Each structure stands twice: as C-alpha cells, then as structure tokens.
Short mmCIF file of C-alpha atoms and ligand atoms in Angstrom, two decimals:
data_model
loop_
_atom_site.label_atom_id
_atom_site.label_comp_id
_atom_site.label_asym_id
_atom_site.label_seq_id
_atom_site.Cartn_x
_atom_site.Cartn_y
_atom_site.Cartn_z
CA UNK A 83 6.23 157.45 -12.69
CA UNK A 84 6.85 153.41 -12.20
CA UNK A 85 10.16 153.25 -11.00
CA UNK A 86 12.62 150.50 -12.02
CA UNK A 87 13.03 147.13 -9.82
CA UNK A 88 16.02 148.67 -8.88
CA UNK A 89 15.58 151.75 -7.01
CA UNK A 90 11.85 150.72 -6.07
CA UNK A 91 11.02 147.67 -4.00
CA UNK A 92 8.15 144.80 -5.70
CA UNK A 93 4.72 145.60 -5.16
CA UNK A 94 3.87 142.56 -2.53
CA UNK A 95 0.73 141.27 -4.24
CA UNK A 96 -1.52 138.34 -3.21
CA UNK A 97 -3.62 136.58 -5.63
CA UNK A 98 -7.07 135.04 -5.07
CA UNK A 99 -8.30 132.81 -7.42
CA UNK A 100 -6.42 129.89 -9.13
CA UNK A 101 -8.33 128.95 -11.76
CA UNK A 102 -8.19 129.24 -15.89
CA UNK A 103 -8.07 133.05 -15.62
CA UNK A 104 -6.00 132.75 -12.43
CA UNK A 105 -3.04 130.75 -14.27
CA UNK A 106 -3.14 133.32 -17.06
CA UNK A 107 -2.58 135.59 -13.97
CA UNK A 108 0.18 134.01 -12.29
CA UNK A 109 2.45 134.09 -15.74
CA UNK A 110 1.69 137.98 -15.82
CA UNK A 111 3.00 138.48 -12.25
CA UNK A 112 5.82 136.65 -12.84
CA UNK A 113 6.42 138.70 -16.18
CA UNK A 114 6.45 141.60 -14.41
CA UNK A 115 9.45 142.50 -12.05
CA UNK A 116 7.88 145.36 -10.18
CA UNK A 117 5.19 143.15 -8.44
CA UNK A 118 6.60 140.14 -6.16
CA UNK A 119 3.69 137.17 -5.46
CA UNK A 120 3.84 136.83 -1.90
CA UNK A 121 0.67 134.73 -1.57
CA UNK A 122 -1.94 132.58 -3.04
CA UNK A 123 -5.64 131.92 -2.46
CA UNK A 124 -8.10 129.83 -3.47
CA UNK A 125 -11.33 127.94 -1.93
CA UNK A 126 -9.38 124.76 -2.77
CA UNK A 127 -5.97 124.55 -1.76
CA UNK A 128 -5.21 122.34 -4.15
CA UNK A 129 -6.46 123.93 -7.07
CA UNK A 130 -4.08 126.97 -5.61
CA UNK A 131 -1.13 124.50 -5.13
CA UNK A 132 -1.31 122.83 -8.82
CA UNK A 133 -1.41 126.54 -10.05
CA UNK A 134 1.47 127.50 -8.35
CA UNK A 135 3.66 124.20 -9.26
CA UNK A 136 2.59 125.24 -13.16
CA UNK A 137 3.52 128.95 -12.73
CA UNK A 138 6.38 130.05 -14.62
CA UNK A 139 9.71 129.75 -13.16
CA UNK A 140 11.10 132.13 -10.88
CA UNK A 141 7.27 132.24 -9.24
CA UNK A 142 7.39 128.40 -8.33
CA UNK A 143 10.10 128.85 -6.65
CA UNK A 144 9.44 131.76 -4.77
CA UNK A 145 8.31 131.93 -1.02
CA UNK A 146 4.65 132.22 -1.21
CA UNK A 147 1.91 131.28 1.24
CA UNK A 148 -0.84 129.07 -0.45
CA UNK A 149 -3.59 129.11 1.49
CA UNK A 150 -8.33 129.21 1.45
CA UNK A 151 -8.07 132.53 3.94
CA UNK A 152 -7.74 135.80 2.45
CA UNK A 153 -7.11 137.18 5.28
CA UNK A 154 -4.75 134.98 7.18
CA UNK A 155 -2.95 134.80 4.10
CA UNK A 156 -2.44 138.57 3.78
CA UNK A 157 -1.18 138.78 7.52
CA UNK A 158 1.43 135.94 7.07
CA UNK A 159 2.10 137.27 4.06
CA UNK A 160 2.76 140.83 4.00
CA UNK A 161 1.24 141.87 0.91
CA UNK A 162 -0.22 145.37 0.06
CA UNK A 163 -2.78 144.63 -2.87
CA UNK A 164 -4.14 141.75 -3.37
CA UNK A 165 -5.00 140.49 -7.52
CA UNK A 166 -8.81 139.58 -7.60
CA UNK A 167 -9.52 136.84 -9.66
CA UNK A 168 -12.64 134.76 -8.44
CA UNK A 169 -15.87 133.83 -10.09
CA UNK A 170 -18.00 137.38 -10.23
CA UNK A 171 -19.98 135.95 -7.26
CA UNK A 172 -16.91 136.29 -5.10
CA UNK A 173 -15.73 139.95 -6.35
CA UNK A 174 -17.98 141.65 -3.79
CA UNK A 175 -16.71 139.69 -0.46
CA UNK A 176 -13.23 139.16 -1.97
CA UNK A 177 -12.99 142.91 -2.75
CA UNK A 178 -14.95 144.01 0.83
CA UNK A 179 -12.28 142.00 3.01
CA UNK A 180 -9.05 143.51 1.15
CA UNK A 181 -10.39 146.84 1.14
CA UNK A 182 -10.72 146.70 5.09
CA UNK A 183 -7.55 144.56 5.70
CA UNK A 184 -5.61 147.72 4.46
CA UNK A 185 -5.25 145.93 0.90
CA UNK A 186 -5.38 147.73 -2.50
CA UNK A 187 -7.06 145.67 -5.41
CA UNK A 188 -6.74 145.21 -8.80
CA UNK A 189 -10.20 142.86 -9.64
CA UNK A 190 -10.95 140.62 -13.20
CA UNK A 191 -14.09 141.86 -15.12
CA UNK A 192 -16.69 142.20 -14.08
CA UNK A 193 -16.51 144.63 -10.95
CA UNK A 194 -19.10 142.52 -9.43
CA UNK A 195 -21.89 140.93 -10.21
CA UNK A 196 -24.61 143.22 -10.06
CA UNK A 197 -24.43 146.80 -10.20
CA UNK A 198 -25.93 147.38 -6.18
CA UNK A 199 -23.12 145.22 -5.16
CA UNK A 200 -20.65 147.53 -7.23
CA UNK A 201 -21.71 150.57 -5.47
CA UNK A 202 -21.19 149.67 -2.03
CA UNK A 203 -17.80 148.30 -2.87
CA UNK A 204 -17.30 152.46 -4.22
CA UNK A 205 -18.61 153.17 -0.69
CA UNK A 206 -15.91 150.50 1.03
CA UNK A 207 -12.96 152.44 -1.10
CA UNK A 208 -14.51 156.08 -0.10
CA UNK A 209 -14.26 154.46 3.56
CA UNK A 210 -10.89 152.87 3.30
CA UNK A 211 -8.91 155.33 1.42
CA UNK A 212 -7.48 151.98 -0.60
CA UNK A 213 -7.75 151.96 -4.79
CA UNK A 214 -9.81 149.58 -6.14
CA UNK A 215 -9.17 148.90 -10.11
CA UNK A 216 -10.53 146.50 -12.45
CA UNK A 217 -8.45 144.95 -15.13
CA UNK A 218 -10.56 145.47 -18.40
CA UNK A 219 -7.80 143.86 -20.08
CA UNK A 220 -9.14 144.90 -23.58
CA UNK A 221 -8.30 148.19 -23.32
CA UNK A 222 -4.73 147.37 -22.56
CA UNK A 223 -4.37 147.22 -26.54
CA UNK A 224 -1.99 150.11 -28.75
CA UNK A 225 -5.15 149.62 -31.23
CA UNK A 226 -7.60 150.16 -29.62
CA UNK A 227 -5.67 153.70 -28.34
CA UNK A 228 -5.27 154.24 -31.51
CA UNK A 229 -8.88 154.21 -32.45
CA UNK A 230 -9.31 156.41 -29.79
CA UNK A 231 -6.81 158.86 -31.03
CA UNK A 232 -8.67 158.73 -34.71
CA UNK A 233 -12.20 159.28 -32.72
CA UNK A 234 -10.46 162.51 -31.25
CA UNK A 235 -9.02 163.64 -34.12
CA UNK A 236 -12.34 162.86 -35.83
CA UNK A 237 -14.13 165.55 -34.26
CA UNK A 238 -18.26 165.01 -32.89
CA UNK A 239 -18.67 160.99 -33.28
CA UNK A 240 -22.38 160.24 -35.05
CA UNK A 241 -22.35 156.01 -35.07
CA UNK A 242 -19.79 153.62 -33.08
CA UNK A 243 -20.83 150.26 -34.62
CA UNK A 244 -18.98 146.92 -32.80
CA UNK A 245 -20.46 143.72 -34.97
CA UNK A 246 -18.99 140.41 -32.30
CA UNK A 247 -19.84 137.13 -34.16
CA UNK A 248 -17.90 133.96 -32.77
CA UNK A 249 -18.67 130.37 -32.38
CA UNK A 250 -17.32 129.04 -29.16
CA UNK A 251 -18.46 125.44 -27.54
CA UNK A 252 -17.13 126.55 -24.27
CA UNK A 253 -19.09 123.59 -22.45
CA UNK A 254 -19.98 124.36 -18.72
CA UNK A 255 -21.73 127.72 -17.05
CA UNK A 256 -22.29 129.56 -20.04
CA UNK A 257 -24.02 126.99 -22.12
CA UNK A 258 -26.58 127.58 -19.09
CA UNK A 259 -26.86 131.25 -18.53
CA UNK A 260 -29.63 133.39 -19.69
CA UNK A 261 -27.89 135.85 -21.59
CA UNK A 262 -24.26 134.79 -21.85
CA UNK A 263 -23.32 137.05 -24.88
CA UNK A 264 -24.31 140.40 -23.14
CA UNK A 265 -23.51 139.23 -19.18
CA UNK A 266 -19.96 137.29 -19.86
CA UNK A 267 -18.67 138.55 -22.94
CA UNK A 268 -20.40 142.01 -23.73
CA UNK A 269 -18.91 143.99 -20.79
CA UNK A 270 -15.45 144.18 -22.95
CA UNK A 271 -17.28 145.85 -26.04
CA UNK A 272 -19.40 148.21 -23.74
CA UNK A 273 -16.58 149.17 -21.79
CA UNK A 274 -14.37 149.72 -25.09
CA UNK A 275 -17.06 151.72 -26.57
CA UNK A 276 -17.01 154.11 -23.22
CA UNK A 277 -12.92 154.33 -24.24
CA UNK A 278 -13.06 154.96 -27.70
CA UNK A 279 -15.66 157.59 -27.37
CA UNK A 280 -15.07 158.82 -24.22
CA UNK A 281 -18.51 159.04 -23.33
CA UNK A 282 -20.80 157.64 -21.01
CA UNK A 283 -23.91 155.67 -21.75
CA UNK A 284 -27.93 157.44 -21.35
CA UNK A 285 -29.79 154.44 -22.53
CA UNK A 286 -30.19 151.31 -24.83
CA UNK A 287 -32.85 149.55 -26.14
CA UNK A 288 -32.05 146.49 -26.87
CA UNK A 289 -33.08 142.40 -28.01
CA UNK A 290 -32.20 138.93 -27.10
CA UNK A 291 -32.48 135.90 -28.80
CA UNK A 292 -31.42 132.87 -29.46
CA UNK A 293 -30.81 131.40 -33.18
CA UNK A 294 -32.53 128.10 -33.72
CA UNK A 295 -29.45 126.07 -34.18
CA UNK A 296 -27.67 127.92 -30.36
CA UNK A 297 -26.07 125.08 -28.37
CA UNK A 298 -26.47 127.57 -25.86
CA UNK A 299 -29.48 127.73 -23.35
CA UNK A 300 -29.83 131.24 -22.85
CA UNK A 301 -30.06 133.72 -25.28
CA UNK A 302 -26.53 133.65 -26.95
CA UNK A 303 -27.36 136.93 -29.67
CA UNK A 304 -27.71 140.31 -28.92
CA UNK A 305 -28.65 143.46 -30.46
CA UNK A 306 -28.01 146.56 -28.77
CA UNK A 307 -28.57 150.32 -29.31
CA UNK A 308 -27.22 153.02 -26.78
CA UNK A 309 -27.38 156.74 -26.53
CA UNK A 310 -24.17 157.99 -25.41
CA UNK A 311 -23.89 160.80 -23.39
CA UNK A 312 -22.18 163.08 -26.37
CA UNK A 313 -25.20 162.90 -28.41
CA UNK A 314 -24.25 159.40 -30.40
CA UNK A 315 -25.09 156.20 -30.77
CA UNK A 316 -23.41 152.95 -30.07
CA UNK A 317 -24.43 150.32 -31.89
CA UNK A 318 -23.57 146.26 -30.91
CA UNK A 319 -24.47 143.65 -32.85
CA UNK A 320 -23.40 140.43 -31.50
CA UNK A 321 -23.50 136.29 -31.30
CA UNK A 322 -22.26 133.15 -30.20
CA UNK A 323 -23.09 130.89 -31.93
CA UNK A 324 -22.32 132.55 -35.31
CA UNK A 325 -20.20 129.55 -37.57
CA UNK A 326 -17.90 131.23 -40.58
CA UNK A 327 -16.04 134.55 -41.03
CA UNK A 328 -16.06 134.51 -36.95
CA UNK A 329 -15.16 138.73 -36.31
CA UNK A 330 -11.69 138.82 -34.17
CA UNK A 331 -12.03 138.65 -29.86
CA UNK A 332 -12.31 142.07 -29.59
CA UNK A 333 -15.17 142.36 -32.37
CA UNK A 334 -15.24 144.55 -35.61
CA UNK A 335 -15.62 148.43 -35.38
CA UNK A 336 -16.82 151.32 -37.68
CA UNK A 337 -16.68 154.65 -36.10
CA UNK A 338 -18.78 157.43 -38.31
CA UNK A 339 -17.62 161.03 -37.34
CA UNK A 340 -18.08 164.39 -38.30
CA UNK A 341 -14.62 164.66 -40.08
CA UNK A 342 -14.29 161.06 -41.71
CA UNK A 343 -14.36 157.54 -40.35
CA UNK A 344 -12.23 155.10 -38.83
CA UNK A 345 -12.21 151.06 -38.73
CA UNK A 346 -10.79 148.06 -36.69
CA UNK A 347 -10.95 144.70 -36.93
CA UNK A 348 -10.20 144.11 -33.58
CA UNK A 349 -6.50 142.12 -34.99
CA UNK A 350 -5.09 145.13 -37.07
CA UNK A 351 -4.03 148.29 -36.79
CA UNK A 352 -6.66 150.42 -37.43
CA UNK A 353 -7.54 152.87 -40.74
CA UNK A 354 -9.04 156.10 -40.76
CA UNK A 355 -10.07 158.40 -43.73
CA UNK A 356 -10.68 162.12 -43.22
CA UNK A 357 -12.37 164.30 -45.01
CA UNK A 358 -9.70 166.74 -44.47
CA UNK A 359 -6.11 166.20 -43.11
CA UNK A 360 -6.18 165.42 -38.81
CA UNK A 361 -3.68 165.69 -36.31
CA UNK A 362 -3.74 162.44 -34.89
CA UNK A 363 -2.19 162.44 -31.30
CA UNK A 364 0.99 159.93 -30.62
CA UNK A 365 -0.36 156.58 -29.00
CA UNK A 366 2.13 155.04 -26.96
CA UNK A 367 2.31 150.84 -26.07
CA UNK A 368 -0.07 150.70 -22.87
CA UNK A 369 1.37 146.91 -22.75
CA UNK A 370 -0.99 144.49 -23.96
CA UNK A 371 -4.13 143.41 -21.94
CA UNK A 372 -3.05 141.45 -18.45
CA UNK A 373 0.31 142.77 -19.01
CA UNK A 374 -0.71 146.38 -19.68
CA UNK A 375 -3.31 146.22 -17.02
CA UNK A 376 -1.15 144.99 -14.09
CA UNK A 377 1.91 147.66 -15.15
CA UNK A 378 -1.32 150.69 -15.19
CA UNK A 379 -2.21 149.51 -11.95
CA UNK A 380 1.17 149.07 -9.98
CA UNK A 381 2.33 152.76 -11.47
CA UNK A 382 -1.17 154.10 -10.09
CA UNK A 383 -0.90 152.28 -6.55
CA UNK A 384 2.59 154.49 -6.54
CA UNK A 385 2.20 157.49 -7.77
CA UNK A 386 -1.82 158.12 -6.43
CA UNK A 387 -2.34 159.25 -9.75
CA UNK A 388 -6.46 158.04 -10.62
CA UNK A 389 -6.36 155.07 -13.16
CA UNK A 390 -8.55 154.96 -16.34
CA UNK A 391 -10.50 151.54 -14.72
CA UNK A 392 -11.18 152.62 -11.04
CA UNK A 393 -14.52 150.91 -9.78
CA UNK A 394 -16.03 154.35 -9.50
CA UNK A 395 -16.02 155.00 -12.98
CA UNK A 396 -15.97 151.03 -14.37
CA UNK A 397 -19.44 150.75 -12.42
CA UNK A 398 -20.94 153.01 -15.61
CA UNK A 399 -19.95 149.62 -18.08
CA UNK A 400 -21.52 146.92 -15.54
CA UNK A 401 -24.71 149.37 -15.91
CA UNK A 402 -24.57 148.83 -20.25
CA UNK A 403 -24.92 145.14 -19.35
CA UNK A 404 -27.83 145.17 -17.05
CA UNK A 405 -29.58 147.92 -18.82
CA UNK A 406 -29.49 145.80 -22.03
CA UNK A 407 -31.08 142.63 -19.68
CA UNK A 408 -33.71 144.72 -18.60
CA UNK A 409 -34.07 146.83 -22.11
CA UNK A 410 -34.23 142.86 -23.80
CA UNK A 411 -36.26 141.63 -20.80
CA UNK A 412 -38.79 143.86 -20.86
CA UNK A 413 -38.85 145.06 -24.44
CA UNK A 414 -38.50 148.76 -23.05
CA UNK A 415 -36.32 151.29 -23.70
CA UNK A 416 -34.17 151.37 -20.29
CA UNK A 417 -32.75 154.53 -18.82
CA UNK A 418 -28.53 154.32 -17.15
CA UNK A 419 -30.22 156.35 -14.54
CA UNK A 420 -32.97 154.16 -13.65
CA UNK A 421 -30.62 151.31 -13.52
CA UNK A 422 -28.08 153.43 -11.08
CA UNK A 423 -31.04 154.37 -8.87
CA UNK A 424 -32.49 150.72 -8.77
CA UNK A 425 -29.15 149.55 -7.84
CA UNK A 426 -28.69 152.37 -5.47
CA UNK A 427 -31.92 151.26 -3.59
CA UNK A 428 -30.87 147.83 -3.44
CA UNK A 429 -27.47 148.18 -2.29
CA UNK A 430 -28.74 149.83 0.65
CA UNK A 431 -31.39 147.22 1.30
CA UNK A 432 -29.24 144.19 1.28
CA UNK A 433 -25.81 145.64 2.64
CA UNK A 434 -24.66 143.53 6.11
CA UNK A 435 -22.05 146.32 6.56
CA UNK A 436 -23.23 149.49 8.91
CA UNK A 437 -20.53 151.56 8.06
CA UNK A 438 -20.99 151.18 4.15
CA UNK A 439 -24.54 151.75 4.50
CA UNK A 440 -23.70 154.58 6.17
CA UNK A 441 -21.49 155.69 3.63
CA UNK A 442 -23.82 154.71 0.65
CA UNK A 443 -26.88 156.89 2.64
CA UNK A 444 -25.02 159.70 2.83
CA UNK A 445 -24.42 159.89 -1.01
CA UNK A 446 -26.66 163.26 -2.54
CA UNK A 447 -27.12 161.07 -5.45
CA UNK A 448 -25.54 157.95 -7.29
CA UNK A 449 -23.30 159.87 -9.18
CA UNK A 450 -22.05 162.54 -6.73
CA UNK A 451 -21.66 159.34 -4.83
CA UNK A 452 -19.52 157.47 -7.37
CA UNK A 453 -17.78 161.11 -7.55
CA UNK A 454 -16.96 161.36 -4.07
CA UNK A 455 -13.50 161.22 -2.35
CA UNK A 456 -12.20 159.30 0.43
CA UNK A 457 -14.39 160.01 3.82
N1 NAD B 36 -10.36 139.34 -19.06
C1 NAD B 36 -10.76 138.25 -19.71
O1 NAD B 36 -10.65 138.17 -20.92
C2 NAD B 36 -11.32 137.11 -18.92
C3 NAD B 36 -11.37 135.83 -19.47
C4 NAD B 36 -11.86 134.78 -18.68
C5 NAD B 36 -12.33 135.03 -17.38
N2 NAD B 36 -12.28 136.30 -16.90
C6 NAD B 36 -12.76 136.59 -15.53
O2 NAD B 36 -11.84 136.03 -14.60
C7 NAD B 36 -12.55 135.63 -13.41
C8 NAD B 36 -12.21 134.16 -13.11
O3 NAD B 36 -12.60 133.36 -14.21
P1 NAD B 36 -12.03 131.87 -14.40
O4 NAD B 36 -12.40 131.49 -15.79
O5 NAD B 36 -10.62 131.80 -13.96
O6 NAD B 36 -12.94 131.05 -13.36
P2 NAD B 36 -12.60 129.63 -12.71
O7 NAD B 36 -13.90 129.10 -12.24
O8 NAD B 36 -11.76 128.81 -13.64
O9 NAD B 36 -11.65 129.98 -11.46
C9 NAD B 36 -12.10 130.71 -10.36
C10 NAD B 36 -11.35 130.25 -9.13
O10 NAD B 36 -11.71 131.09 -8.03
C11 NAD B 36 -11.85 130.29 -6.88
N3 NAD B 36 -12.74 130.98 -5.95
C12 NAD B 36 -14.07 131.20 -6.08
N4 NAD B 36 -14.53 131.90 -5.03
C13 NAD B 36 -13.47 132.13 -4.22
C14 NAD B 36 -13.30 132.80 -2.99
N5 NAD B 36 -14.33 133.39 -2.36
N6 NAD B 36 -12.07 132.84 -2.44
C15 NAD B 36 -11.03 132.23 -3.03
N7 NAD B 36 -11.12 131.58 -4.22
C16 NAD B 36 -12.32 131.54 -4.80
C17 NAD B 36 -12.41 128.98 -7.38
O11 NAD B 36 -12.16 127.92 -6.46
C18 NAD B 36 -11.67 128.81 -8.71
O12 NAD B 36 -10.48 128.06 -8.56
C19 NAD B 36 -14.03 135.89 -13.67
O13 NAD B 36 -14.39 137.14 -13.12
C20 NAD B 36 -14.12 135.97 -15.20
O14 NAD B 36 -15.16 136.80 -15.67
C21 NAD B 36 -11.77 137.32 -17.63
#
C-alpha cells in the first residue's frame, strides 16, 4: 500500500534528462508529494538549470543538486531511484550506472533502444536486486482499463484493431528516421494492445511506406498484423502524415470477441455490446499517464510488489517494434522468437560488462532469462 506523506518519508528521486519530456517530468514530481526531487541531470547543465528555474513552484525552490554526473549527483544527493528520461540512446548507460550505484529506476519509453541492449539491462536488475520500470504512460488511462475490463468480460478475443492516423510537422529527428511511425510512436499502441488483451505477441507481418505527399523521410505509414499468443490477431493500421478526421493520441480501437464487441476512441469512455449480459469488473482511476505512472511505481518500489511495466516483461513490446522493421524490411513474416534470440546473441556479443555477460550466459533461454529472479 502507498502510504501517505505523512507517516512515510518522500521517495528521494533524481532525474536525468531535462529536456521537452523532462519538463513534463519535473511538473509530475512536483505533483506528487510522496516523491521529493533531490537532484537533476543533464549533459548540459544549463539545459538542467533552465528546467529547474521553469519547474513548478515548490520544486524551484527546493534543495536540489543540478549537475552532468549521474553518479556524483546521486552520492551528493542521496537519492534512491533515479527518473530516466534521456534520448533512447542513453537508456542503456543511464539505466546500467543506477542499477549498480544501488539506484532503482523508473525509465521513459522506450526501454532502450534495441532489444539486445534491453536484455542485458534484465541481466543488470537480476544482478542488482534493484527494480527497473518503464513509464508506458498510455496505460496510465481509466479507459483504457476499462477496455480491458470489457475484453475480459468479453470472453476469447478474435480481432484487436488500433487505426492511428495523425498529421504532426514535428520538425527535427523524426522527419529523418526510417520508420518513425512504428520506432517513435508505435511502441504505445503495441504495448496497449499487450494490456488490453493480455497477451503476448508470436509474430507480425507487416509494411512500410511512405505516402507521396509525407514530409517525412522515412517511412511515416505502417500496416501491421500480429498473432497474439491467445490465438488472435492484432491488427494496426497507422500514419503520420494523414491530414483530416486525425484519430485521437492514443488511436481508435475495435475489439471483436467471442461474446460481443467493444470500442474506444482513444478520448472517450469506451462502449461495449454483448451478445448476452457481462459482468464487467470495477476499474478503478490508475491516475492518468505520467501521473499514474510515477504513483504505480513509487507504491511498487515500497511494497516489492512486481509492477505491470517492469523491463522484464516491457522488453516483449520493444520486440513488436523491431519485428515489424524487420517483417517491413524484409517483406517476411518475422517470428517474436527469432527477434528475442537475435537480440539474445547480440547482447552477449557487444556487452563491455563481465558480470552481465555472465549473467546473460547463464540464462537456459531468453525467456526463462527474462523470467528469472534476482541472482
Ligand atoms: N511518453 C510519451 O508520450 C513521450 C513523449 C515524448 C518523449 N518521450 C520519451 O522521453 C524521452 C526524452 O524525450 P525528449 O523529447 O524529452 O528528448 P529531448 O531531446 O528533448 O531531451 C533529452 C535530454 O536528455 C539529455 N541527455 C541525453 N543523454 C544524456 C545522458 N547520457 N545523461 C544526461 N542527460 C542526457 C539531453 O541533453 C536532453 O536535454 C525519450 O525516450 C522519448 O522517447 C515519451
């Protein structure tokens, strides 16, 4: 149980990363009186400093060390998890050094980069005994609970359908990317679909492209069919460059089940018709997405009680996105497996750590491994 402020002392946290994300960050700490912000990191202290100065009140004000070293900044400090929110380039080492400085993490989306990477920070939380969570804010939504709750009550699911169609000039890194539909936006709709149905994802087959009008350089539509691990099929259409009746953030949902049939718009409560009457369980507020994420994570860090986004299990929606690269890549039909044991080799390959290696080698497979305790 999360205790009140009162009777339990502020979770000393420590955020890295000061950026557009990070300032959305900084107002949820401050929101939030069981977590205290003892420190601040970026690569540019000033970037960290102008951040802080624009935090909400009450967090401005506070004693906390700015600083470019995690790690110096977590001794002076005190603090005893550290918020993760870098570039994905920088969730590996970020996530590596807390882990072995003692620190708990709660990481932005995507857990890393690539999946390898992902694996061997599973391996550095085995190792450390410390939690390592990522905040797939999206799920921190009553509605999207809720169309969980209708999938349960809905009996064997046949077709999850998630049509995202926006039009966003964003400008910088993603006007450049190969695929930045399905590697900077797609994650959240994977990673819901995993929620809604809970199920886990066998394959996809899926297509890039890129509309002849894109601003974009990479391929900013997506089409996307996965087998899911209870027999149905997920199905994500998607774009970025799609102008008029733009779907909501979250994307538009259909869910086809055995006893009826459920819809979201991603904005609305959702609707469900039976074809006879369901018990529909009671969805309480999880707190909505960095809010609900950061109160998940400070409960779990208390009570040791396993959170619904540890790394372990979040590594299975970082695999939906670079399945679907390789499935739209290669024009094949791509296998979760064969991704997990690619990634598997290659985090053994290029990891500088002995004892993780260690740690990843002695896995009997990839997901006994991501199933495994603390050493
Ligand atoms: N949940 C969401 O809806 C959502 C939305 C936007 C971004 N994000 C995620 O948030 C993260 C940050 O995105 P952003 O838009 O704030 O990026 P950004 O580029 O605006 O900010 C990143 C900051 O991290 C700093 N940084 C980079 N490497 C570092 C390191 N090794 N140590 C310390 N600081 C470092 C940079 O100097 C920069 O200030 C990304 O993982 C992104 O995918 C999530």
């Amino acid at each position: 149980m999360t205790g009140s402020p009162s009777d339990v002392p502020p979770l000393k946290v420590l955020q890295v990363g000061a950026g557009g994300m990070g300032r959305a960050w900084l107002s949820a700490i401050a929101a939030n009186p069981d977590v205290e912000l003892v420190g601040l990191v970026d690569l540019d202290a000033a970037v960290a400093a102008a951040a802080l100065a624009a935090a909400p009140a009450g967090l401005s004000e506070r004693d906390v060390t700015v600083g470019t070293d995690l790690l110096e900044v977590a001794r002076t400090s005190g603090a005893s998890a550290v918020v993760d929110v870098t570039v994905p380039t920088a969730h590996h080492p970020v996530t590596t050094a807390a882990l072995f400085a003692g620190l708990d993490v709660l990481g932005e989306k995507p857990v890393t980069e690539t999946v390898a990477e992902a694996l061997s920070l599973v391996a550095a939380t085995q190792l450390t005994g410390r939690r390592f969570v990522v905040s797939q804010s999206r799920r921190f939504n009553q509605q999207a609970f809720q169309l969980r709750a209708f999938a349960q009550a809905l009996g064997a699911a046949g077709t999850l359908a998630c049509e995202f169609f926006k039009a966003p000039h964003f400008g910088g890194f993603r006007e450049q990317m190969p695929h930045p539909l399905l590697v900077d936006m797609a994650i959240h709709q994977f990673d819901l679909a995993r929620f809604v149905l809970d199920a886990d994802p066998v394959a996809v087959y899926a297509e890039a492209f890129n509309p002849r009008w894109s601003w974009y350089a990479g391929d900013a539509s997506a089409v996307a069919t996965f087998e899911m691990s209870d027999g149905s099929r997920f199905s994500y259409s998607g774009s970025w460059c799609a102008p008029g009746l733009e779907t909501s953030w979250n994307g538009s949902w259909r869910l086809s089940a055995e006893g009826g049939s459920a819809i979201w718009t991603g904005d609305d409560a959702p609707s469900v018709e039976s074809v006879e009457p369901i018990d529909v369980a009671e969805v309480a507020d999880p707190g909505r997405e960095l809010a609900g994420s950061l109160a998940a994570f400070v409960a779990g860090i208390r009570d040791g009680a396993p959170l619904m986004c540890e790394a372990a299990d979040n590594v299975l929606s970082l695999a939906m996105v670079e399945a679907a690269v390789a499935s739209a890549t290669s024009g094949q039909r791509v296998a979760i497996d064969d991704v997990l044991d690619r990634a598997y080799e290659a985090a053994l390959a290029r990891e500088t750590r002995d004892d993780v290696r260690e740690a990843l080698a002695a896995w009997p497979s990839v997901l006994e491994g991501l199933a495994s305790p603390a050493v």
